[in-house]
Amino acid sequence: MRRTRWRRFAVILTPSVAVAAALTTAVAQGALAASFFISGDTFKIAADSLTGRGMSIYGMVNVTRQGKLVPVAVTGVRSARIDALCLSVLFPIPVLGPYTLRLTGDHDRPATAQNMFFDVSLLKAAEAELNNLDIGVAAGSLTSGEVSPGDRHSKFFDPDSVAMQGTSITLNNLRVKSVAASLGSLDLPGAQLSFRSGVDECF
């Protein structure tokens, strides 16, 4: 069984980001057109651990309503178990100051997700293990991992661009900064959504 550790994984992210940067240039030159818009603000996701099957990473470009181009590395997992999931969004409110929207679950019961994709600007983990990793596979030929349905039909998606995939992934002490996310389903036992004054992000 082929495995890799986090130091190698961090290096592996570079080709996907490079592809995203190339797509950014194409958009700026009018070769491609934006197919959706994002707010452009980042939100944070943290977890004690994430264990998943069917991992994929590929480069994309997101666009804000103002036309700003945002290169991202899309990280997808077909099915995942997530321990101590936390998602937070910081809202600066005039006069009142910052407020934090925070979504958490029961620490004693893991969340489960299907067809999960994060458009990330930063992904860190204290330890990562990936099994049966393929680097350099064409994005349109992913088999172990998948392409987000919203990306596959986008003009930003290049099926011949560099991507990577693995049959399984384990990330411990996960920290993610993301500009967008999509999940086919999320089961979050003990879900709690709060919106409070002050800065109380997941990390």
PDB file of C-alpha atoms in Angstrom:
ATOM      1  CA  MET A   1       0.000   0.000   0.000  1.00  0.00           C
ATOM      2  CA  ARG A   2       1.453   3.339  -1.045  1.00  0.00           C
ATOM      3  CA  ARG A   3       1.491   6.029   1.631  1.00  0.00           C
ATOM      4  CA  THR A   4       2.748   9.565   1.996  1.00  0.00           C
ATOM      5  CA  ARG A   5       3.255  11.917   4.901  1.00  0.00           C
ATOM      6  CA  TRP A   6       2.358  15.586   5.286  1.00  0.00           C
ATOM      7  CA  ARG A   7       5.692  17.114   4.197  1.00  0.00           C
ATOM      8  CA  ARG A   8       5.324  15.432   0.818  1.00  0.00           C
ATOM      9  CA  PHE A   9       1.642  16.292   0.701  1.00  0.00           C
ATOM     10  CA  ALA A  10       2.405  20.014   1.111  1.00  0.00           C
ATOM     11  CA  VAL A  11       4.745  19.866  -1.892  1.00  0.00           C
ATOM     12  CA  ILE A  12       2.111  17.991  -3.890  1.00  0.00           C
ATOM     13  CA  LEU A  13      -0.325  20.907  -3.572  1.00  0.00           C
ATOM     14  CA  THR A  14       1.970  23.117  -5.665  1.00  0.00           C
ATOM     15  CA  PRO A  15       0.993  21.766  -9.146  1.00  0.00           C
ATOM     16  CA  SER A  16      -2.707  22.304  -8.476  1.00  0.00           C
ATOM     17  CA  VAL A  17      -2.127  25.887  -7.381  1.00  0.00           C
ATOM     18  CA  ALA A  18       0.029  26.456 -10.459  1.00  0.00           C
ATOM     19  CA  VAL A  19      -2.803  25.214 -12.662  1.00  0.00           C
ATOM     20  CA  ALA A  20      -5.185  27.603 -10.918  1.00  0.00           C
ATOM     21  CA  ALA A  21      -2.785  30.481 -11.529  1.00  0.00           C
ATOM     22  CA  ALA A  22      -2.611  29.584 -15.234  1.00  0.00           C
ATOM     23  CA  LEU A  23      -6.405  29.586 -15.403  1.00  0.00           C
ATOM     24  CA  THR A  24      -6.409  33.019 -13.771  1.00  0.00           C
ATOM     25  CA  THR A  25      -4.240  34.324 -16.610  1.00  0.00           C
ATOM     26  CA  ALA A  26      -6.608  32.811 -19.175  1.00  0.00           C
ATOM     27  CA  VAL A  27      -9.585  34.531 -17.586  1.00  0.00           C
ATOM     28  CA  ALA A  28      -7.785  37.865 -17.463  1.00  0.00           C
ATOM     29  CA  GLN A  29      -7.079  37.520 -21.180  1.00  0.00           C
ATOM     30  CA  GLY A  30     -10.721  36.725 -21.925  1.00  0.00           C
ATOM     31  CA  ALA A  31     -10.104  33.114 -22.923  1.00  0.00           C
ATOM     32  CA  LEU A  32     -12.455  31.799 -20.259  1.00  0.00           C
ATOM     33  CA  ALA A  33     -15.615  33.145 -18.671  1.00  0.00           C
ATOM     34  CA  ALA A  34     -16.687  32.955 -15.051  1.00  0.00           C
ATOM     35  CA  SER A  35     -19.612  30.606 -14.422  1.00  0.00           C
ATOM     36  CA  PHE A  36     -20.355  31.414 -10.751  1.00  0.00           C
ATOM     37  CA  PHE A  37     -19.574  33.992  -8.090  1.00  0.00           C
ATOM     38  CA  ILE A  38     -18.273  33.774  -4.516  1.00  0.00           C
ATOM     39  CA  SER A  39     -18.257  36.401  -1.765  1.00  0.00           C
ATOM     40  CA  GLY A  40     -14.469  36.371  -1.647  1.00  0.00           C
ATOM     41  CA  ASP A  41     -14.374  36.174   2.152  1.00  0.00           C
ATOM     42  CA  THR A  42     -12.721  33.190   3.789  1.00  0.00           C
ATOM     43  CA  PHE A  43     -14.167  31.017   6.509  1.00  0.00           C
ATOM     44  CA  LYS A  44     -12.395  28.577   8.799  1.00  0.00           C
ATOM     45  CA  ILE A  45     -12.894  24.860   9.357  1.00  0.00           C
ATOM     46  CA  ALA A  46     -11.252  22.838  12.085  1.00  0.00           C
ATOM     47  CA  ALA A  47     -11.441  19.220  13.185  1.00  0.00           C
ATOM     48  CA  ASP A  48      -9.581  16.947  15.552  1.00  0.00           C
ATOM     49  CA  SER A  49      -9.415  14.415  12.720  1.00  0.00           C
ATOM     50  CA  LEU A  50     -10.843  13.664   9.291  1.00  0.00           C
ATOM     51  CA  THR A  51     -10.819  10.174   7.839  1.00  0.00           C
ATOM     52  CA  GLY A  52     -12.090   9.798   4.309  1.00  0.00           C
ATOM     53  CA  ARG A  53     -12.183   7.668   1.176  1.00  0.00           C
ATOM     54  CA  GLY A  54     -11.844   8.832  -2.410  1.00  0.00           C
ATOM     55  CA  MET A  55      -9.638  11.951  -2.227  1.00  0.00           C
ATOM     56  CA  SER A  56      -9.007  14.394  -5.082  1.00  0.00           C
ATOM     57  CA  ILE A  57      -7.138  17.696  -5.462  1.00  0.00           C
ATOM     58  CA  TYR A  58      -7.168  19.931  -8.537  1.00  0.00           C
ATOM     59  CA  GLY A  59      -6.821  23.603  -9.394  1.00  0.00           C
ATOM     60  CA  MET A  60      -9.690  25.976 -10.147  1.00  0.00           C
ATOM     61  CA  VAL A  61     -10.449  29.697 -10.255  1.00  0.00           C
ATOM     62  CA  ASN A  62     -13.387  31.276  -8.459  1.00  0.00           C
ATOM     63  CA  VAL A  63     -14.731  34.736  -9.247  1.00  0.00           C
ATOM     64  CA  THR A  64     -16.352  37.334  -6.992  1.00  0.00           C
ATOM     65  CA  ARG A  65     -19.290  39.518  -8.014  1.00  0.00           C
ATOM     66  CA  GLN A  66     -16.796  42.354  -8.471  1.00  0.00           C
ATOM     67  CA  GLY A  67     -14.800  40.269 -10.947  1.00  0.00           C
ATOM     68  CA  LYS A  68     -11.854  39.469  -8.676  1.00  0.00           C
ATOM     69  CA  LEU A  69     -10.161  36.201  -9.613  1.00  0.00           C
ATOM     70  CA  VAL A  70      -9.463  33.801  -6.747  1.00  0.00           C
ATOM     71  CA  PRO A  71      -7.284  30.736  -7.514  1.00  0.00           C
ATOM     72  CA  VAL A  72      -8.073  27.783  -5.246  1.00  0.00           C
ATOM     73  CA  ALA A  73      -7.068  24.193  -4.714  1.00  0.00           C
ATOM     74  CA  VAL A  74     -10.269  22.147  -4.665  1.00  0.00           C
ATOM     75  CA  THR A  75      -9.967  19.306  -2.166  1.00  0.00           C
ATOM     76  CA  GLY A  76     -12.651  16.629  -2.416  1.00  0.00           C
ATOM     77  CA  VAL A  77     -13.523  13.547  -0.382  1.00  0.00           C
ATOM     78  CA  ARG A  78     -16.223  11.059  -1.409  1.00  0.00           C
ATOM     79  CA  SER A  79     -17.090  10.011   2.144  1.00  0.00           C
ATOM     80  CA  ALA A  80     -15.644  11.246   5.426  1.00  0.00           C
ATOM     81  CA  ARG A  81     -15.841  10.873   9.185  1.00  0.00           C
ATOM     82  CA  ILE A  82     -15.028  14.111  11.012  1.00  0.00           C
ATOM     83  CA  ASP A  83     -14.296  14.332  14.731  1.00  0.00           C
ATOM     84  CA  ALA A  84     -14.987  17.632  16.560  1.00  0.00           C
ATOM     85  CA  LEU A  85     -16.025  19.583  13.447  1.00  0.00           C
ATOM     86  CA  CYS A  86     -16.075  23.373  13.746  1.00  0.00           C
ATOM     87  CA  LEU A  87     -16.917  25.950  11.063  1.00  0.00           C
ATOM     88  CA  SER A  88     -16.707  29.702  11.684  1.00  0.00           C
ATOM     89  CA  VAL A  89     -17.324  32.888   9.710  1.00  0.00           C
ATOM     90  CA  LEU A  90     -16.284  36.326  10.930  1.00  0.00           C
ATOM     91  CA  PHE A  91     -18.636  39.235  10.180  1.00  0.00           C
ATOM     92  CA  PRO A  92     -17.366  42.807  10.722  1.00  0.00           C
ATOM     93  CA  ILE A  93     -20.534  44.825  11.473  1.00  0.00           C
ATOM     94  CA  PRO A  94     -20.371  48.644  11.365  1.00  0.00           C
ATOM     95  CA  VAL A  95     -20.829  50.304  14.776  1.00  0.00           C
ATOM     96  CA  LEU A  96     -21.387  46.949  16.538  1.00  0.00           C
ATOM     97  CA  GLY A  97     -17.979  45.492  15.719  1.00  0.00           C
ATOM     98  CA  PRO A  98     -17.112  41.882  14.789  1.00  0.00           C
ATOM     99  CA  TYR A  99     -19.563  39.000  15.165  1.00  0.00           C
ATOM    100  CA  THR A 100     -18.765  35.305  14.750  1.00  0.00           C
ATOM    101  CA  LEU A 101     -21.055  32.729  13.171  1.00  0.00           C
ATOM    102  CA  ARG A 102     -20.029  29.325  14.478  1.00  0.00           C
ATOM    103  CA  LEU A 103     -21.294  25.826  13.654  1.00  0.00           C
ATOM    104  CA  THR A 104     -20.247  22.902  15.831  1.00  0.00           C
ATOM    105  CA  GLY A 105     -21.409  19.396  16.688  1.00  0.00           C
ATOM    106  CA  ASP A 106     -21.246  16.940  19.568  1.00  0.00           C
ATOM    107  CA  HIS A 107     -17.607  16.216  20.425  1.00  0.00           C
ATOM    108  CA  ASP A 108     -18.505  12.672  21.432  1.00  0.00           C
ATOM    109  CA  ARG A 109     -20.234  11.789  18.167  1.00  0.00           C
ATOM    110  CA  PRO A 110     -18.449  12.279  14.812  1.00  0.00           C
ATOM    111  CA  ALA A 111     -19.986  14.012  11.827  1.00  0.00           C
ATOM    112  CA  THR A 112     -20.222  12.164   8.526  1.00  0.00           C
ATOM    113  CA  ALA A 113     -20.246  13.731   5.062  1.00  0.00           C
ATOM    114  CA  GLN A 114     -20.668  12.582   1.481  1.00  0.00           C
ATOM    115  CA  ASN A 115     -19.271  14.207  -1.680  1.00  0.00           C
ATOM    116  CA  MET A 116     -17.503  16.988   0.202  1.00  0.00           C
ATOM    117  CA  PHE A 117     -15.495  19.648  -1.667  1.00  0.00           C
ATOM    118  CA  PHE A 118     -13.606  22.619  -0.222  1.00  0.00           C
ATOM    119  CA  ASP A 119     -12.115  25.438  -2.314  1.00  0.00           C
ATOM    120  CA  VAL A 120      -9.127  26.142  -0.109  1.00  0.00           C
ATOM    121  CA  SER A 121      -6.488  28.837   0.148  1.00  0.00           C
ATOM    122  CA  LEU A 122      -4.788  27.047   3.063  1.00  0.00           C
ATOM    123  CA  LEU A 123      -4.923  23.519   4.439  1.00  0.00           C
ATOM    124  CA  LYS A 124      -2.778  22.398   7.369  1.00  0.00           C
ATOM    125  CA  ALA A 125      -2.641  19.278   9.491  1.00  0.00           C
ATOM    126  CA  ALA A 126      -0.378  18.105  12.283  1.00  0.00           C
ATOM    127  CA  GLU A 127      -0.177  14.765  10.501  1.00  0.00           C
ATOM    128  CA  ALA A 128      -1.536  13.465   7.208  1.00  0.00           C
ATOM    129  CA  GLU A 129      -1.566  10.021   5.666  1.00  0.00           C
ATOM    130  CA  LEU A 130      -2.679   9.324   2.093  1.00  0.00           C
ATOM    131  CA  ASN A 131      -2.932   5.875   0.580  1.00  0.00           C
ATOM    132  CA  ASN A 132      -2.493   4.814  -3.056  1.00  0.00           C
ATOM    133  CA  LEU A 133      -1.681   8.345  -4.149  1.00  0.00           C
ATOM    134  CA  ASP A 134      -1.579   9.184  -7.873  1.00  0.00           C
ATOM    135  CA  ILE A 135       0.118  12.459  -8.848  1.00  0.00           C
ATOM    136  CA  GLY A 136      -0.129  13.894 -12.349  1.00  0.00           C
ATOM    137  CA  VAL A 137      -3.399  12.242 -13.347  1.00  0.00           C
ATOM    138  CA  ALA A 138      -5.534  14.321 -15.738  1.00  0.00           C
ATOM    139  CA  ALA A 139      -8.327  16.064 -13.814  1.00  0.00           C
ATOM    140  CA  GLY A 140     -10.897  14.679 -16.234  1.00  0.00           C
ATOM    141  CA  SER A 141      -9.687  11.119 -15.599  1.00  0.00           C
ATOM    142  CA  LEU A 142     -10.013  10.976 -11.809  1.00  0.00           C
ATOM    143  CA  THR A 143     -11.254   7.591 -10.610  1.00  0.00           C
ATOM    144  CA  SER A 144     -10.349   7.232  -6.921  1.00  0.00           C
ATOM    145  CA  GLY A 145     -11.434  10.801  -6.252  1.00  0.00           C
ATOM    146  CA  GLU A 146     -13.986  12.979  -8.014  1.00  0.00           C
ATOM    147  CA  VAL A 147     -14.530  16.412  -9.517  1.00  0.00           C
ATOM    148  CA  SER A 148     -17.197  18.579  -7.927  1.00  0.00           C
ATOM    149  CA  PRO A 149     -20.343  18.488 -10.128  1.00  0.00           C
ATOM    150  CA  GLY A 150     -20.406  22.286 -10.131  1.00  0.00           C
ATOM    151  CA  ASP A 151     -16.830  22.418 -11.427  1.00  0.00           C
ATOM    152  CA  ARG A 152     -17.046  19.730 -14.099  1.00  0.00           C
ATOM    153  CA  HIS A 153     -19.261  21.857 -16.352  1.00  0.00           C
ATOM    154  CA  SER A 154     -17.462  25.123 -15.631  1.00  0.00           C
ATOM    155  CA  LYS A 155     -15.330  26.798 -18.276  1.00  0.00           C
ATOM    156  CA  PHE A 156     -12.637  27.004 -15.618  1.00  0.00           C
ATOM    157  CA  PHE A 157     -12.304  23.226 -15.443  1.00  0.00           C
ATOM    158  CA  ASP A 158      -9.573  21.855 -17.686  1.00  0.00           C
ATOM    159  CA  PRO A 159      -9.902  18.047 -17.948  1.00  0.00           C
ATOM    160  CA  ASP A 160      -6.270  17.833 -19.097  1.00  0.00           C
ATOM    161  CA  SER A 161      -4.844  19.782 -16.142  1.00  0.00           C
ATOM    162  CA  VAL A 162      -2.728  18.176 -13.420  1.00  0.00           C
ATOM    163  CA  ALA A 163      -4.629  16.610 -10.525  1.00  0.00           C
ATOM    164  CA  MET A 164      -4.020  14.049  -7.830  1.00  0.00           C
ATOM    165  CA  GLN A 165      -6.051  11.380  -6.121  1.00  0.00           C
ATOM    166  CA  GLY A 166      -5.869   8.754  -3.413  1.00  0.00           C
ATOM    167  CA  THR A 167      -8.033   5.917  -2.163  1.00  0.00           C
ATOM    168  CA  SER A 168      -8.058   7.192   1.436  1.00  0.00           C
ATOM    169  CA  ILE A 169      -6.874  10.094   3.572  1.00  0.00           C
ATOM    170  CA  THR A 170      -6.417  10.765   7.284  1.00  0.00           C
ATOM    171  CA  LEU A 171      -5.751  14.269   8.626  1.00  0.00           C
ATOM    172  CA  ASN A 172      -5.140  15.003  12.302  1.00  0.00           C
ATOM    173  CA  ASN A 173      -5.568  18.444  13.877  1.00  0.00           C
ATOM    174  CA  LEU A 174      -6.984  19.796  10.609  1.00  0.00           C
ATOM    175  CA  ARG A 175      -7.071  23.551   9.921  1.00  0.00           C
ATOM    176  CA  VAL A 176      -8.580  24.929   6.697  1.00  0.00           C
ATOM    177  CA  LYS A 177      -9.157  28.399   5.256  1.00  0.00           C
ATOM    178  CA  SER A 178     -11.716  28.170   2.457  1.00  0.00           C
ATOM    179  CA  VAL A 179     -13.685  30.505   0.182  1.00  0.00           C
ATOM    180  CA  ALA A 180     -16.369  27.979  -0.805  1.00  0.00           C
ATOM    181  CA  ALA A 181     -17.605  24.500   0.048  1.00  0.00           C
ATOM    182  CA  SER A 182     -20.191  22.024  -1.192  1.00  0.00           C
ATOM    183  CA  LEU A 183     -21.406  18.815   0.421  1.00  0.00           C
ATOM    184  CA  GLY A 184     -23.764  16.220  -0.959  1.00  0.00           C
ATOM    185  CA  SER A 185     -24.861  15.494   2.610  1.00  0.00           C
ATOM    186  CA  LEU A 186     -23.757  16.244   6.172  1.00  0.00           C
ATOM    187  CA  ASP A 187     -24.856  14.378   9.292  1.00  0.00           C
ATOM    188  CA  LEU A 188     -23.856  16.503  12.295  1.00  0.00           C
ATOM    189  CA  PRO A 189     -25.061  15.066  15.634  1.00  0.00           C
ATOM    190  CA  GLY A 190     -25.676  17.708  18.285  1.00  0.00           C
ATOM    191  CA  ALA A 191     -25.496  20.535  15.755  1.00  0.00           C
ATOM    192  CA  GLN A 192     -25.296  24.011  17.281  1.00  0.00           C
ATOM    193  CA  LEU A 193     -25.308  27.281  15.349  1.00  0.00           C
ATOM    194  CA  SER A 194     -24.403  30.467  17.211  1.00  0.00           C
ATOM    195  CA  PHE A 195     -23.996  34.112  16.184  1.00  0.00           C
ATOM    196  CA  ARG A 196     -22.242  36.098  18.883  1.00  0.00           C
ATOM    197  CA  SER A 197     -20.467  39.376  19.389  1.00  0.00           C
ATOM    198  CA  GLY A 198     -16.689  39.212  19.295  1.00  0.00           C
ATOM    199  CA  VAL A 199     -14.035  37.123  17.578  1.00  0.00           C
ATOM    200  CA  ASP A 200     -14.496  33.415  18.376  1.00  0.00           C
ATOM    201  CA  GLU A 201     -13.216  31.577  15.300  1.00  0.00           C
ATOM    202  CA  CYS A 202     -12.422  27.868  15.191  1.00  0.00           C
ATOM    203  CA  PHE A 203      -8.688  28.673  15.170  1.00  0.00           C
TER     204      PHE A 203
END
